[in-house]
PDB file of N, CA and C in Angstrom:
ATOM      1  N   GLN A 383      27.996  14.675  10.375  1.00 89.00           N
ATOM      2  CA  GLN A 383      26.834  15.378   9.864  1.00 89.00           C
ATOM      3  C   GLN A 383      25.705  14.375   9.627  1.00 89.00           C
ATOM      4  N   VAL A 384      24.546  14.662  10.215  1.00 94.00           N
ATOM      5  CA  VAL A 384      23.388  13.791  10.047  1.00 94.00           C
ATOM      6  C   VAL A 384      22.693  14.119   8.737  1.00 94.00           C
ATOM      7  N   HIS A 385      22.378  13.074   7.997  1.00 96.00           N
ATOM      8  CA  HIS A 385      21.703  13.252   6.706  1.00 96.00           C
ATOM      9  C   HIS A 385      20.595  12.220   6.605  1.00 96.00           C
ATOM     10  N   LEU A 386      19.368  12.689   6.308  1.00 98.00           N
ATOM     11  CA  LEU A 386      18.207  11.820   6.194  1.00 98.00           C
ATOM     12  C   LEU A 386      17.606  11.971   4.804  1.00 98.00           C
ATOM     13  N   VAL A 387      17.347  10.854   4.142  1.00 98.00           N
ATOM     14  CA  VAL A 387      16.792  10.902   2.787  1.00 98.00           C
ATOM     15  C   VAL A 387      15.572  10.003   2.725  1.00 98.00           C
ATOM     16  N   GLU A 388      14.419  10.613   2.448  1.00 98.00           N
ATOM     17  CA  GLU A 388      13.175   9.860   2.346  1.00 98.00           C
ATOM     18  C   GLU A 388      12.932   9.392   0.917  1.00 98.00           C
ATOM     19  N   SER A 389      12.214   8.296   0.796  1.00 97.00           N
ATOM     20  CA  SER A 389      11.794   7.795  -0.511  1.00 97.00           C
ATOM     21  C   SER A 389      10.508   7.015  -0.336  1.00 97.00           C
ATOM     22  N   GLY A 390       9.835   6.731  -1.457  1.00 98.00           N
ATOM     23  CA  GLY A 390       8.657   5.878  -1.419  1.00 98.00           C
ATOM     24  C   GLY A 390       7.325   6.577  -1.550  1.00 98.00           C
ATOM     25  N   GLY A 391       7.334   7.894  -1.594  1.00 97.00           N
ATOM     26  CA  GLY A 391       6.069   8.605  -1.745  1.00 97.00           C
ATOM     27  C   GLY A 391       5.499   8.426  -3.135  1.00 97.00           C
ATOM     28  N   GLY A 392       4.273   8.923  -3.333  1.00 97.00           N
ATOM     29  CA  GLY A 392       3.653   8.827  -4.632  1.00 97.00           C
ATOM     30  C   GLY A 392       2.173   9.073  -4.564  1.00 97.00           C
ATOM     31  N   LEU A 393       1.505   8.727  -5.655  1.00 98.00           N
ATOM     32  CA  LEU A 393       0.058   8.888  -5.778  1.00 98.00           C
ATOM     33  C   LEU A 393      -0.603   7.521  -5.636  1.00 98.00           C
ATOM     34  N   VAL A 394      -1.597   7.443  -4.782  1.00 98.00           N
ATOM     35  CA  VAL A 394      -2.292   6.177  -4.551  1.00 98.00           C
ATOM     36  C   VAL A 394      -3.777   6.467  -4.341  1.00 98.00           C
ATOM     37  N   GLN A 395      -4.608   5.513  -4.692  1.00 98.00           N
ATOM     38  CA  GLN A 395      -6.041   5.659  -4.457  1.00 98.00           C
ATOM     39  C   GLN A 395      -6.371   5.376  -3.000  1.00 98.00           C
ATOM     40  N   ALA A 396      -7.471   5.939  -2.552  1.00 98.00           N
ATOM     41  CA  ALA A 396      -7.934   5.682  -1.185  1.00 98.00           C
ATOM     42  C   ALA A 396      -8.082   4.180  -0.973  1.00 98.00           C
ATOM     43  N   GLY A 397      -7.635   3.730   0.186  1.00 98.00           N
ATOM     44  CA  GLY A 397      -7.657   2.313   0.499  1.00 98.00           C
ATOM     45  C   GLY A 397      -6.370   1.589   0.154  1.00 98.00           C
ATOM     46  N   GLY A 398      -5.503   2.254  -0.591  1.00 98.00           N
ATOM     47  CA  GLY A 398      -4.250   1.648  -1.000  1.00 98.00           C
ATOM     48  C   GLY A 398      -3.165   1.749   0.062  1.00 98.00           C
ATOM     49  N   SER A 399      -1.973   1.306  -0.322  1.00 98.00           N
ATOM     50  CA  SER A 399      -0.843   1.272   0.605  1.00 98.00           C
ATOM     51  C   SER A 399       0.400   1.889  -0.021  1.00 98.00           C
ATOM     52  N   LEU A 400       1.250   2.423   0.828  1.00 98.00           N
ATOM     53  CA  LEU A 400       2.571   2.895   0.428  1.00 98.00           C
ATOM     54  C   LEU A 400       3.545   2.570   1.550  1.00 98.00           C
ATOM     55  N   ARG A 401       4.806   2.424   1.181  1.00 98.00           N
ATOM     56  CA  ARG A 401       5.856   2.196   2.171  1.00 98.00           C
ATOM     57  C   ARG A 401       6.919   3.262   1.985  1.00 98.00           C
ATOM     58  N   LEU A 402       7.096   4.085   2.998  1.00 98.00           N
ATOM     59  CA  LEU A 402       8.127   5.109   2.977  1.00 98.00           C
ATOM     60  C   LEU A 402       9.386   4.577   3.643  1.00 98.00           C
ATOM     61  N   SER A 403      10.514   5.042   3.158  1.00 98.00           N
ATOM     62  CA  SER A 403      11.790   4.648   3.743  1.00 98.00           C
ATOM     63  C   SER A 403      12.636   5.889   3.982  1.00 98.00           C
ATOM     64  N   CYS A 404      13.388   5.872   5.066  1.00 98.00           N
ATOM     65  CA  CYS A 404      14.290   6.968   5.410  1.00 98.00           C
ATOM     66  C   CYS A 404      15.682   6.385   5.595  1.00 98.00           C
ATOM     67  N   ALA A 405      16.575   6.746   4.689  1.00 98.00           N
ATOM     68  CA  ALA A 405      17.961   6.290   4.791  1.00 98.00           C
ATOM     69  C   ALA A 405      18.754   7.310   5.590  1.00 98.00           C
ATOM     70  N   ALA A 406      19.417   6.839   6.636  1.00 97.00           N
ATOM     71  CA  ALA A 406      20.140   7.740   7.527  1.00 97.00           C
ATOM     72  C   ALA A 406      21.642   7.557   7.389  1.00 97.00           C
ATOM     73  N   SER A 407      22.364   8.659   7.482  1.00 96.00           N
ATOM     74  CA  SER A 407      23.818   8.630   7.566  1.00 96.00           C
ATOM     75  C   SER A 407      24.239   9.623   8.642  1.00 96.00           C
ATOM     76  N   GLY A 408      25.360   9.343   9.260  1.00 94.00           N
ATOM     77  CA  GLY A 408      25.827  10.198  10.343  1.00 94.00           C
ATOM     78  C   GLY A 408      25.264   9.821  11.696  1.00 94.00           C
ATOM     79  N   ILE A 409      24.317   8.905  11.720  1.00 94.00           N
ATOM     80  CA  ILE A 409      23.756   8.387  12.961  1.00 94.00           C
ATOM     81  C   ILE A 409      23.458   6.910  12.763  1.00 94.00           C
ATOM     82  N   ILE A 410      23.263   6.219  13.876  1.00 94.00           N
ATOM     83  CA  ILE A 410      22.809   4.846  13.837  1.00 94.00           C
ATOM     84  C   ILE A 410      21.364   4.832  14.317  1.00 94.00           C
ATOM     85  N   VAL A 411      20.458   4.424  13.451  1.00 95.00           N
ATOM     86  CA  VAL A 411      19.032   4.583  13.763  1.00 95.00           C
ATOM     87  C   VAL A 411      18.626   3.813  15.004  1.00 95.00           C
ATOM     88  N   SER A 412      19.283   2.691  15.256  1.00 94.00           N
ATOM     89  CA  SER A 412      18.895   1.889  16.415  1.00 94.00           C
ATOM     90  C   SER A 412      19.346   2.529  17.729  1.00 94.00           C
ATOM     91  N   PHE A 413      20.192   3.550  17.658  1.00 94.00           N
ATOM     92  CA  PHE A 413      20.678   4.226  18.858  1.00 94.00           C
ATOM     93  C   PHE A 413      19.919   5.520  19.134  1.00 94.00           C
ATOM     94  N   ASN A 414      18.965   5.843  18.268  1.00 94.00           N
ATOM     95  CA  ASN A 414      18.275   7.124  18.362  1.00 94.00           C
ATOM     96  C   ASN A 414      16.773   6.949  18.207  1.00 94.00           C
ATOM     97  N   THR A 415      16.027   7.885  18.776  1.00 96.00           N
ATOM     98  CA  THR A 415      14.606   7.951  18.467  1.00 96.00           C
ATOM     99  C   THR A 415      14.446   8.524  17.067  1.00 96.00           C
ATOM    100  N   MET A 416      13.696   7.803  16.261  1.00 98.00           N
ATOM    101  CA  MET A 416      13.437   8.219  14.883  1.00 98.00           C
ATOM    102  C   MET A 416      11.938   8.446  14.722  1.00 98.00           C
ATOM    103  N   ALA A 417      11.581   9.403  13.889  1.00 98.00           N
ATOM    104  CA  ALA A 417      10.167   9.729  13.756  1.00 98.00           C
ATOM    105  C   ALA A 417       9.818  10.093  12.323  1.00 98.00           C
ATOM    106  N   TRP A 418       8.542   9.976  12.036  1.00 98.00           N
ATOM    107  CA  TRP A 418       7.957  10.478  10.806  1.00 98.00           C
ATOM    108  C   TRP A 418       6.954  11.572  11.156  1.00 98.00           C
ATOM    109  N   TYR A 419       7.068  12.682  10.466  1.00 98.00           N
ATOM    110  CA  TYR A 419       6.128  13.785  10.566  1.00 98.00           C
ATOM    111  C   TYR A 419       5.487  13.987   9.197  1.00 98.00           C
ATOM    112  N   ARG A 420       4.412  14.733   9.190  1.00 98.00           N
ATOM    113  CA  ARG A 420       3.807  15.117   7.911  1.00 98.00           C
ATOM    114  C   ARG A 420       3.267  16.540   7.998  1.00 98.00           C
ATOM    115  N   GLN A 421       3.193  17.161   6.833  1.00 98.00           N
ATOM    116  CA  GLN A 421       2.652  18.508   6.761  1.00 98.00           C
ATOM    117  C   GLN A 421       1.779  18.632   5.523  1.00 98.00           C
ATOM    118  N   ALA A 422       0.511  18.871   5.761  1.00 97.00           N
ATOM    119  CA  ALA A 422      -0.437  19.083   4.675  1.00 97.00           C
ATOM    120  C   ALA A 422      -0.490  20.575   4.356  1.00 97.00           C
ATOM    121  N   PRO A 423      -0.923  20.932   3.144  1.00 92.00           N
ATOM    122  CA  PRO A 423      -0.990  22.356   2.772  1.00 92.00           C
ATOM    123  C   PRO A 423      -1.843  23.151   3.753  1.00 92.00           C
ATOM    124  N   GLY A 424      -1.293  24.259   4.225  1.00 95.00           N
ATOM    125  CA  GLY A 424      -2.023  25.132   5.133  1.00 95.00           C
ATOM    126  C   GLY A 424      -2.118  24.645   6.564  1.00 95.00           C
ATOM    127  N   LYS A 425      -1.437  23.534   6.870  1.00 97.00           N
ATOM    128  CA  LYS A 425      -1.502  22.977   8.219  1.00 97.00           C
ATOM    129  C   LYS A 425      -0.112  22.896   8.829  1.00 97.00           C
ATOM    130  N   GLN A 426      -0.091  22.772  10.165  1.00 97.00           N
ATOM    131  CA  GLN A 426       1.185  22.631  10.858  1.00 97.00           C
ATOM    132  C   GLN A 426       1.734  21.222  10.678  1.00 97.00           C
ATOM    133  N   ARG A 427       3.042  21.135  10.773  1.00 97.00           N
ATOM    134  CA  ARG A 427       3.678  19.817  10.729  1.00 97.00           C
ATOM    135  C   ARG A 427       3.260  19.040  11.981  1.00 97.00           C
ATOM    136  N   GLU A 428       2.920  17.760  11.793  1.00 98.00           N
ATOM    137  CA  GLU A 428       2.463  16.950  12.918  1.00 98.00           C
ATOM    138  C   GLU A 428       3.206  15.620  12.974  1.00 98.00           C
ATOM    139  N   LEU A 429       3.353  15.124  14.185  1.00 98.00           N
ATOM    140  CA  LEU A 429       3.989  13.821  14.391  1.00 98.00           C
ATOM    141  C   LEU A 429       3.044  12.722  13.933  1.00 98.00           C
ATOM    142  N   VAL A 430       3.564  11.813  13.138  1.00 98.00           N
ATOM    143  CA  VAL A 430       2.787  10.666  12.667  1.00 98.00           C
ATOM    144  C   VAL A 430       3.125   9.425  13.479  1.00 98.00           C
ATOM    145  N   ALA A 431       4.413   9.134  13.608  1.00 98.00           N
ATOM    146  CA  ALA A 431       4.843   7.932  14.326  1.00 98.00           C
ATOM    147  C   ALA A 431       6.285   8.105  14.760  1.00 98.00           C
ATOM    148  N   ALA A 432       6.651   7.417  15.831  1.00 98.00           N
ATOM    149  CA  ALA A 432       8.020   7.460  16.329  1.00 98.00           C
ATOM    150  C   ALA A 432       8.399   6.098  16.881  1.00 98.00           C
ATOM    151  N   ILE A 433       9.695   5.815  16.828  1.00 98.00           N
ATOM    152  CA  ILE A 433      10.224   4.583  17.401  1.00 98.00           C
ATOM    153  C   ILE A 433      11.447   4.957  18.231  1.00 98.00           C
ATOM    154  N   SER A 434      11.452   4.503  19.475  1.00 96.00           N
ATOM    155  CA  SER A 434      12.520   4.885  20.396  1.00 96.00           C
ATOM    156  C   SER A 434      13.715   3.965  20.246  1.00 96.00           C
ATOM    157  N   ARG A 435      14.785   4.331  20.917  1.00 95.00           N
ATOM    158  CA  ARG A 435      15.985   3.505  20.919  1.00 95.00           C
ATOM    159  C   ARG A 435      15.662   2.096  21.395  1.00 95.00           C
ATOM    160  N   GLY A 436      14.774   1.991  22.381  1.00 94.00           N
ATOM    161  CA  GLY A 436      14.415   0.686  22.912  1.00 94.00           C
ATOM    162  C   GLY A 436      13.389  -0.069  22.083  1.00 94.00           C
ATOM    163  N   GLY A 437      12.872   0.574  21.039  1.00 95.00           N
ATOM    164  CA  GLY A 437      11.925  -0.105  20.159  1.00 95.00           C
ATOM    165  C   GLY A 437      10.470   0.214  20.439  1.00 95.00           C
ATOM    166  N   SER A 438      10.208   1.031  21.444  1.00 97.00           N
ATOM    167  CA  SER A 438       8.827   1.424  21.709  1.00 97.00           C
ATOM    168  C   SER A 438       8.331   2.339  20.598  1.00 97.00           C
ATOM    169  N   THR A 439       7.068   2.182  20.257  1.00 98.00           N
ATOM    170  CA  THR A 439       6.495   2.998  19.187  1.00 98.00           C
ATOM    171  C   THR A 439       5.300   3.789  19.701  1.00 98.00           C
ATOM    172  N   ASN A 440       5.048   4.909  19.069  1.00 97.00           N
ATOM    173  CA  ASN A 440       3.826   5.653  19.332  1.00 97.00           C
ATOM    174  C   ASN A 440       3.348   6.271  18.035  1.00 97.00           C
ATOM    175  N   TYR A 441       2.034   6.454  17.969  1.00 98.00           N
ATOM    176  CA  TYR A 441       1.387   6.885  16.744  1.00 98.00           C
ATOM    177  C   TYR A 441       0.376   8.002  17.016  1.00 98.00           C
ATOM    178  N   ALA A 442       0.167   8.822  16.018  1.00 98.00           N
ATOM    179  CA  ALA A 442      -0.933   9.766  16.087  1.00 98.00           C
ATOM    180  C   ALA A 442      -2.237   8.973  16.061  1.00 98.00           C
ATOM    181  N   ASP A 443      -3.231   9.459  16.759  1.00 98.00           N
ATOM    182  CA  ASP A 443      -4.514   8.747  16.807  1.00 98.00           C
ATOM    183  C   ASP A 443      -5.085   8.521  15.413  1.00 98.00           C
ATOM    184  N   SER A 444      -4.833   9.471  14.521  1.00 97.00           N
ATOM    185  CA  SER A 444      -5.430   9.411  13.190  1.00 97.00           C
ATOM    186  C   SER A 444      -4.866   8.285  12.323  1.00 97.00           C
ATOM    187  N   VAL A 445      -3.701   7.748  12.708  1.00 98.00           N
ATOM    188  CA  VAL A 445      -3.086   6.691  11.893  1.00 98.00           C
ATOM    189  C   VAL A 445      -2.977   5.366  12.636  1.00 98.00           C
ATOM    190  N   LEU A 446      -3.380   5.356  13.879  1.00 97.00           N
ATOM    191  CA  LEU A 446      -3.288   4.143  14.692  1.00 97.00           C
ATOM    192  C   LEU A 446      -4.017   2.998  14.008  1.00 97.00           C
ATOM    193  N   SER A 447      -3.378   1.865  13.971  1.00 96.00           N
ATOM    194  CA  SER A 447      -3.850   0.611  13.370  1.00 96.00           C
ATOM    195  C   SER A 447      -3.753   0.605  11.845  1.00 96.00           C
ATOM    196  N   ARG A 448      -3.385   1.727  11.242  1.00 98.00           N
ATOM    197  CA  ARG A 448      -3.200   1.758   9.785  1.00 98.00           C
ATOM    198  C   ARG A 448      -1.732   1.882   9.386  1.00 98.00           C
ATOM    199  N   PHE A 449      -0.952   2.580  10.182  1.00 98.00           N
ATOM    200  CA  PHE A 449       0.460   2.814   9.878  1.00 98.00           C
ATOM    201  C   PHE A 449       1.334   2.023  10.854  1.00 98.00           C
ATOM    202  N   THR A 450       2.501   1.591  10.361  1.00 98.00           N
ATOM    203  CA  THR A 450       3.458   0.893  11.199  1.00 98.00           C
ATOM    204  C   THR A 450       4.855   1.434  10.945  1.00 98.00           C
ATOM    205  N   ILE A 451       5.529   1.862  12.004  1.00 98.00           N
ATOM    206  CA  ILE A 451       6.909   2.329  11.898  1.00 98.00           C
ATOM    207  C   ILE A 451       7.832   1.188  12.308  1.00 98.00           C
ATOM    208  N   SER A 452       8.956   1.084  11.595  1.00 98.00           N
ATOM    209  CA  SER A 452       9.901   0.015  11.899  1.00 98.00           C
ATOM    210  C   SER A 452      11.305   0.454  11.523  1.00 98.00           C
ATOM    211  N   ARG A 453      12.283  -0.293  12.013  1.00 97.00           N
ATOM    212  CA  ARG A 453      13.688  -0.039  11.678  1.00 97.00           C
ATOM    213  C   ARG A 453      14.272  -1.242  10.948  1.00 97.00           C
ATOM    214  N   ASP A 454      15.188  -0.971  10.048  1.00 96.00           N
ATOM    215  CA  ASP A 454      16.014  -2.018   9.443  1.00 96.00           C
ATOM    216  C   ASP A 454      17.446  -1.686   9.843  1.00 96.00           C
ATOM    217  N   ASN A 455      17.917  -2.333  10.889  1.00 95.00           N
ATOM    218  CA  ASN A 455      19.229  -1.985  11.432  1.00 95.00           C
ATOM    219  C   ASN A 455      20.356  -2.283  10.442  1.00 95.00           C
ATOM    220  N   ALA A 456      20.206  -3.337   9.665  1.00 96.00           N
ATOM    221  CA  ALA A 456      21.244  -3.698   8.699  1.00 96.00           C
ATOM    222  C   ALA A 456      21.401  -2.619   7.624  1.00 96.00           C
ATOM    223  N   LYS A 457      20.287  -2.006   7.231  1.00 97.00           N
ATOM    224  CA  LYS A 457      20.329  -0.969   6.197  1.00 97.00           C
ATOM    225  C   LYS A 457      20.392   0.434   6.787  1.00 97.00           C
ATOM    226  N   ASN A 458      20.257   0.525   8.105  1.00 97.00           N
ATOM    227  CA  ASN A 458      20.228   1.817   8.802  1.00 97.00           C
ATOM    228  C   ASN A 458      19.113   2.710   8.246  1.00 97.00           C
ATOM    229  N   THR A 459      17.945   2.113   8.127  1.00 98.00           N
ATOM    230  CA  THR A 459      16.789   2.841   7.624  1.00 98.00           C
ATOM    231  C   THR A 459      15.627   2.749   8.616  1.00 98.00           C
ATOM    232  N   VAL A 460      14.720   3.698   8.479  1.00 98.00           N
ATOM    233  CA  VAL A 460      13.474   3.684   9.226  1.00 98.00           C
ATOM    234  C   VAL A 460      12.350   3.707   8.195  1.00 98.00           C
ATOM    235  N   ASN A 461      11.368   2.836   8.395  1.00 98.00           N
ATOM    236  CA  ASN A 461      10.315   2.689   7.406  1.00 98.00           C
ATOM    237  C   ASN A 461       8.952   3.036   8.005  1.00 98.00           C
ATOM    238  N   LEU A 462       8.045   3.423   7.125  1.00 98.00           N
ATOM    239  CA  LEU A 462       6.675   3.685   7.538  1.00 98.00           C
ATOM    240  C   LEU A 462       5.755   2.974   6.552  1.00 98.00           C
ATOM    241  N   GLN A 463       5.144   1.898   7.012  1.00 98.00           N
ATOM    242  CA  GLN A 463       4.177   1.171   6.196  1.00 98.00           C
ATOM    243  C   GLN A 463       2.814   1.817   6.408  1.00 98.00           C
ATOM    244  N   MET A 464       2.216   2.268   5.336  1.00 98.00           N
ATOM    245  CA  MET A 464       0.942   2.969   5.422  1.00 98.00           C
ATOM    246  C   MET A 464      -0.116   2.178   4.660  1.00 98.00           C
ATOM    247  N   ASN A 465      -1.111   1.706   5.377  1.00 98.00           N
ATOM    248  CA  ASN A 465      -2.207   0.932   4.789  1.00 98.00           C
ATOM    249  C   ASN A 465      -3.524   1.688   4.927  1.00 98.00           C
ATOM    250  N   SER A 466      -4.499   1.262   4.170  1.00 98.00           N
ATOM    251  CA  SER A 466      -5.835   1.863   4.233  1.00 98.00           C
ATOM    252  C   SER A 466      -5.756   3.384   4.154  1.00 98.00           C
ATOM    253  N   LEU A 467      -5.002   3.864   3.201  1.00 98.00           N
ATOM    254  CA  LEU A 467      -4.775   5.303   3.096  1.00 98.00           C
ATOM    255  C   LEU A 467      -6.057   6.057   2.778  1.00 98.00           C
ATOM    256  N   LYS A 468      -6.133   7.258   3.325  1.00 98.00           N
ATOM    257  CA  LYS A 468      -7.288   8.126   3.153  1.00 98.00           C
ATOM    258  C   LYS A 468      -6.853   9.442   2.505  1.00 98.00           C
ATOM    259  N   PRO A 469      -7.759  10.131   1.848  1.00 97.00           N
ATOM    260  CA  PRO A 469      -7.392  11.426   1.252  1.00 97.00           C
ATOM    261  C   PRO A 469      -6.790  12.386   2.276  1.00 97.00           C
ATOM    262  N   GLU A 470      -7.226  12.306   3.514  1.00 97.00           N
ATOM    263  CA  GLU A 470      -6.690  13.205   4.538  1.00 97.00           C
ATOM    264  C   GLU A 470      -5.258  12.850   4.957  1.00 97.00           C
ATOM    265  N   ASP A 471      -4.728  11.746   4.449  1.00 98.00           N
ATOM    266  CA  ASP A 471      -3.322  11.418   4.684  1.00 98.00           C
ATOM    267  C   ASP A 471      -2.406  12.149   3.696  1.00 98.00           C
ATOM    268  N   THR A 472      -2.982  12.823   2.735  1.00 98.00           N
ATOM    269  CA  THR A 472      -2.189  13.566   1.753  1.00 98.00           C
ATOM    270  C   THR A 472      -1.351  14.636   2.440  1.00 98.00           C
ATOM    271  N   ALA A 473      -0.044  14.584   2.205  1.00 98.00           N
ATOM    272  CA  ALA A 473       0.881  15.512   2.856  1.00 98.00           C
ATOM    273  C   ALA A 473       2.291  15.237   2.360  1.00 98.00           C
ATOM    274  N   VAL A 474       3.206  16.110   2.739  1.00 98.00           N
ATOM    275  CA  VAL A 474       4.630  15.823   2.597  1.00 98.00           C
ATOM    276  C   VAL A 474       5.074  15.145   3.893  1.00 98.00           C
ATOM    277  N   TYR A 475       5.711  14.010   3.760  1.00 98.00           N
ATOM    278  CA  TYR A 475       6.148  13.232   4.910  1.00 98.00           C
ATOM    279  C   TYR A 475       7.655  13.415   5.112  1.00 98.00           C
ATOM    280  N   TYR A 476       8.021  13.697   6.358  1.00 98.00           N
ATOM    281  CA  TYR A 476       9.414  13.985   6.697  1.00 98.00           C
ATOM    282  C   TYR A 476       9.948  13.005   7.724  1.00 98.00           C
ATOM    283  N   CYS A 477      11.162  12.576   7.520  1.00 98.00           N
ATOM    284  CA  CYS A 477      11.888  11.776   8.502  1.00 98.00           C
ATOM    285  C   CYS A 477      12.580  12.732   9.470  1.00 98.00           C
ATOM    286  N   ASN A 478      12.676  12.319  10.716  1.00 97.00           N
ATOM    287  CA  ASN A 478      13.195  13.223  11.747  1.00 97.00           C
ATOM    288  C   ASN A 478      13.979  12.460  12.801  1.00 97.00           C
ATOM    289  N   THR A 479      15.026  13.108  13.310  1.00 97.00           N
ATOM    290  CA  THR A 479      15.687  12.638  14.507  1.00 97.00           C
ATOM    291  C   THR A 479      16.268  13.845  15.229  1.00 97.00           C
ATOM    292  N   GLN A 480      16.736  13.608  16.423  1.00 93.00           N
ATOM    293  CA  GLN A 480      17.290  14.689  17.221  1.00 93.00           C
ATOM    294  C   GLN A 480      18.595  14.226  17.844  1.00 93.00           C
ATOM    295  N   ARG A 481      19.595  15.086  17.805  1.00 87.00           N
ATOM    296  CA  ARG A 481      20.868  14.822  18.469  1.00 87.00           C
ATOM    297  C   ARG A 481      21.180  16.036  19.328  1.00 87.00           C
ATOM    298  N   MET A 482      21.332  15.800  20.615  1.00 86.00           N
ATOM    299  CA  MET A 482      21.505  16.901  21.570  1.00 86.00           C
ATOM    300  C   MET A 482      20.285  17.820  21.417  1.00 86.00           C
ATOM    301  N   ALA A 483      20.478  19.068  21.112  1.00 88.00           N
ATOM    302  CA  ALA A 483      19.364  20.014  21.002  1.00 88.00           C
ATOM    303  C   ALA A 483      19.022  20.318  19.555  1.00 88.00           C
ATOM    304  N   THR A 484      19.599  19.552  18.634  1.00 93.00           N
ATOM    305  CA  THR A 484      19.411  19.843  17.218  1.00 93.00           C
ATOM    306  C   THR A 484      18.475  18.832  16.581  1.00 93.00           C
ATOM    307  N   MET A 485      17.453  19.355  15.885  1.00 95.00           N
ATOM    308  CA  MET A 485      16.540  18.510  15.127  1.00 95.00           C
ATOM    309  C   MET A 485      17.047  18.387  13.700  1.00 95.00           C
ATOM    310  N   PHE A 486      16.980  17.186  13.168  1.00 97.00           N
ATOM    311  CA  PHE A 486      17.396  16.940  11.793  1.00 97.00           C
ATOM    312  C   PHE A 486      16.189  16.463  10.983  1.00 97.00           C
ATOM    313  N   TRP A 487      16.092  16.967   9.770  1.00 97.00           N
ATOM    314  CA  TRP A 487      14.970  16.640   8.893  1.00 97.00           C
ATOM    315  C   TRP A 487      15.476  16.212   7.521  1.00 97.00           C
ATOM    316  N   GLY A 488      14.727  15.314   6.900  1.00 97.00           N
ATOM    317  CA  GLY A 488      14.971  15.013   5.507  1.00 97.00           C
ATOM    318  C   GLY A 488      14.310  16.059   4.632  1.00 97.00           C
ATOM    319  N   GLN A 489      14.399  15.859   3.332  1.00 97.00           N
ATOM    320  CA  GLN A 489      13.839  16.829   2.393  1.00 97.00           C
ATOM    321  C   GLN A 489      12.347  16.614   2.191  1.00 97.00           C
ATOM    322  N   GLY A 490      11.830  15.476   2.623  1.00 97.00           N
ATOM    323  CA  GLY A 490      10.411  15.185   2.507  1.00 97.00           C
ATOM    324  C   GLY A 490      10.062  14.407   1.253  1.00 97.00           C
ATOM    325  N   THR A 491       8.977  13.657   1.340  1.00 98.00           N
ATOM    326  CA  THR A 491       8.463  12.928   0.187  1.00 98.00           C
ATOM    327  C   THR A 491       6.944  13.117   0.142  1.00 98.00           C
ATOM    328  N   GLN A 492       6.435  13.411  -1.043  1.00 98.00           N
ATOM    329  CA  GLN A 492       5.027  13.719  -1.202  1.00 98.00           C
ATOM    330  C   GLN A 492       4.190  12.444  -1.267  1.00 98.00           C
ATOM    331  N   VAL A 493       3.136  12.426  -0.472  1.00 98.00           N
ATOM    332  CA  VAL A 493       2.140  11.352  -0.530  1.00 98.00           C
ATOM    333  C   VAL A 493       0.808  11.992  -0.888  1.00 98.00           C
ATOM    334  N   THR A 494       0.212  11.512  -1.966  1.00 98.00           N
ATOM    335  CA  THR A 494      -1.078  12.026  -2.403  1.00 98.00           C
ATOM    336  C   THR A 494      -2.058  10.867  -2.511  1.00 98.00           C
ATOM    337  N   VAL A 495      -3.177  10.990  -1.813  1.00 98.00           N
ATOM    338  CA  VAL A 495      -4.193   9.940  -1.807  1.00 98.00           C
ATOM    339  C   VAL A 495      -5.438  10.487  -2.484  1.00 98.00           C
ATOM    340  N   SER A 496      -5.815   9.869  -3.572  1.00 97.00           N
ATOM    341  CA  SER A 496      -6.986  10.322  -4.323  1.00 97.00           C
ATOM    342  C   SER A 496      -8.236   9.580  -3.853  1.00 97.00           C
ATOM    343  N   SER A 497      -9.350  10.280  -3.910  1.00 93.00           N
ATOM    344  CA  SER A 497     -10.617   9.674  -3.450  1.00 93.00           C
ATOM    345  C   SER A 497     -11.338   8.966  -4.582  1.00 93.00           C
TER     346      SER A 497
END
């Protein structure tokens, strides 16, 4: 059973930084594509960043050069370093992976950026 648990969210002022972490069990993060999504109130869930099994990364245009996704293979975690945060980054952030045809999600962590 795949289980994803996010942590690290909180309240930060615009221009600040936060580091989100996703602890995975039931999978090995380095063997799977791992991703971070976010969902703001009244909006659809959107892809923020992803890291492939081979280590390739991709980012939403809105976070490019501000956010960095990475893996810690020893801890079996996936992290999202978020710098230069903006009020429009406010959302619930979800860790995600897929096995076969099944998508797995964490419970989400709230990020609130005040102006």
